[in-house]
Amino acid sequence: MTLDGASVKPGVESQRGMWAWYTLSVGPGQHTVSLAVAAGESVRIWTGKATGYYICDQSLRPESVSIEMKASSAPRPMPPLPGAPGTFRVTTNWGRRTSPSAEGDRSAVACIS
């Protein structure tokens, strides 16, 4: 995995042979992230589907809103926040590939730039 052209080591969470999350923290601004996924040397042929998502938490500048109520009400319980206050999660699906391909390619399951 690279971030802005420099090699980086992502955080990895996985269930062997089933799924994996690769996470990388980046600061605000525009960045280029590249990721290549390939079968290991011990894998003769890999079959299955690989789907990739880009998920980010965005912080937006807050706006203040005041609402005057005719009558006071008790505060309602709220569910826990999934992220930091003031952030919103954005998910983008960047593709799916079934392997082996018609050409028999076993090495490049996904290569996203």
Coordinates of C-alpha atoms in Angstrom, one line a residue:
M1 CA 0.0 0.0 0.0
T2 CA 1.3 3.5 -0.8
L3 CA 0.1 6.9 0.4
D4 CA 1.1 9.8 -1.8
G5 CA 3.8 7.6 -3.4
A6 CA 5.4 6.5 -0.1
S7 CA 5.1 2.9 1.1
V8 CA 3.0 2.6 4.2
K9 CA 2.0 -0.3 6.5
P10 CA -1.8 -0.4 7.0
G11 CA -3.6 -1.7 10.1
V12 CA -5.0 -5.1 9.3
E13 CA -8.0 -6.9 10.8
S14 CA -9.1 -10.1 9.3
Q15 CA -10.7 -13.6 9.5
R16 CA -8.2 -15.9 7.8
G17 CA -9.5 -16.9 4.4
M18 CA -12.7 -15.0 4.7
W19 CA -12.4 -11.2 4.9
A20 CA -9.9 -8.5 5.7
W21 CA -10.0 -4.7 6.6
Y22 CA -6.9 -2.7 5.7
T23 CA -7.0 0.7 7.5
L24 CA -4.9 3.8 7.0
S25 CA -5.2 7.1 8.7
V26 CA -4.6 10.2 6.6
G27 CA -5.0 13.8 7.4
P28 CA -7.2 16.4 5.7
G29 CA -6.7 17.3 2.0
Q30 CA -6.2 15.4 -1.2
H31 CA -4.3 12.1 -1.2
T32 CA -3.5 9.2 -3.5
V33 CA -3.7 5.7 -2.0
S34 CA -2.7 2.6 -4.0
L35 CA -3.3 -1.0 -3.0
A36 CA -2.4 -4.2 -4.8
V37 CA -3.8 -7.6 -3.6
A38 CA -2.4 -10.9 -4.8
A39 CA -2.6 -14.6 -3.9
G40 CA 0.3 -15.9 -1.7
E41 CA 3.0 -18.1 -3.1
S42 CA 1.4 -21.2 -1.5
V43 CA -1.9 -20.6 -3.3
R44 CA -2.0 -22.5 -6.6
I45 CA -5.3 -21.0 -7.7
W46 CA -7.6 -18.7 -5.9
T47 CA -11.4 -18.8 -6.5
G48 CA -13.9 -16.4 -5.1
K49 CA -15.0 -12.8 -5.2
A50 CA -13.1 -9.7 -4.0
T51 CA -15.0 -6.5 -3.4
G52 CA -13.3 -3.3 -2.3
Y53 CA -14.7 -0.2 -0.5
Y54 CA -13.2 3.1 0.3
I55 CA -14.6 4.3 3.6
C56 CA -13.7 7.6 5.2
D57 CA -14.9 9.7 8.1
Q58 CA -15.2 13.4 7.2
S59 CA -15.3 16.2 9.6
L60 CA -17.5 19.1 8.5
R61 CA -17.6 22.6 9.9
P62 CA -20.5 22.7 12.3
E63 CA -23.4 25.2 11.9
S64 CA -25.4 26.4 14.9
V65 CA -29.2 26.1 14.9
S66 CA -31.5 27.4 17.7
I67 CA -35.0 26.1 18.1
E68 CA -37.4 27.7 20.6
M69 CA -40.0 25.2 21.9
K70 CA -43.5 26.2 23.0
A71 CA -43.3 23.7 25.9
S72 CA -40.2 22.1 27.5
S73 CA -39.7 18.4 27.0
A74 CA -37.5 15.9 28.7
P75 CA -34.3 15.0 26.7
R76 CA -34.6 11.7 24.8
P77 CA -31.9 9.0 25.1
M78 CA -29.8 8.8 21.9
P79 CA -27.9 5.9 20.5
P80 CA -24.1 5.9 20.8
L81 CA -22.1 7.7 18.0
P82 CA -20.3 5.4 15.6
G83 CA -17.5 7.9 15.2
A84 CA -16.2 11.1 16.6
P85 CA -18.7 13.9 17.2
G86 CA -19.1 16.1 14.1
T87 CA -17.9 13.4 11.6
F88 CA -19.8 11.6 8.9
R89 CA -19.0 8.3 7.3
V90 CA -18.8 8.1 3.5
T91 CA -18.6 4.7 1.8
T92 CA -17.7 4.2 -1.9
N93 CA -17.6 0.8 -3.6
W94 CA -14.7 0.8 -6.0
G95 CA -15.2 -2.6 -7.6
R96 CA -15.6 -6.3 -7.6
R97 CA -13.6 -9.0 -9.3
T98 CA -14.3 -12.7 -9.6
S99 CA -11.3 -15.0 -9.9
P100 CA -10.0 -16.9 -11.7
S101 CA -10.8 -14.7 -14.6
A102 CA -11.5 -16.0 -18.1
E103 CA -7.8 -15.5 -18.9
G104 CA -6.8 -17.6 -15.9
D105 CA -5.1 -14.7 -14.1
R106 CA -4.4 -15.7 -10.5
S107 CA -2.1 -13.0 -9.4
A108 CA -4.0 -9.7 -9.6
V109 CA -7.2 -10.1 -7.6
A110 CA -7.5 -6.3 -7.3
C111 CA -5.2 -3.4 -8.1
I112 CA -6.7 -0.1 -7.2
S113 CA -5.1 3.3 -7.6

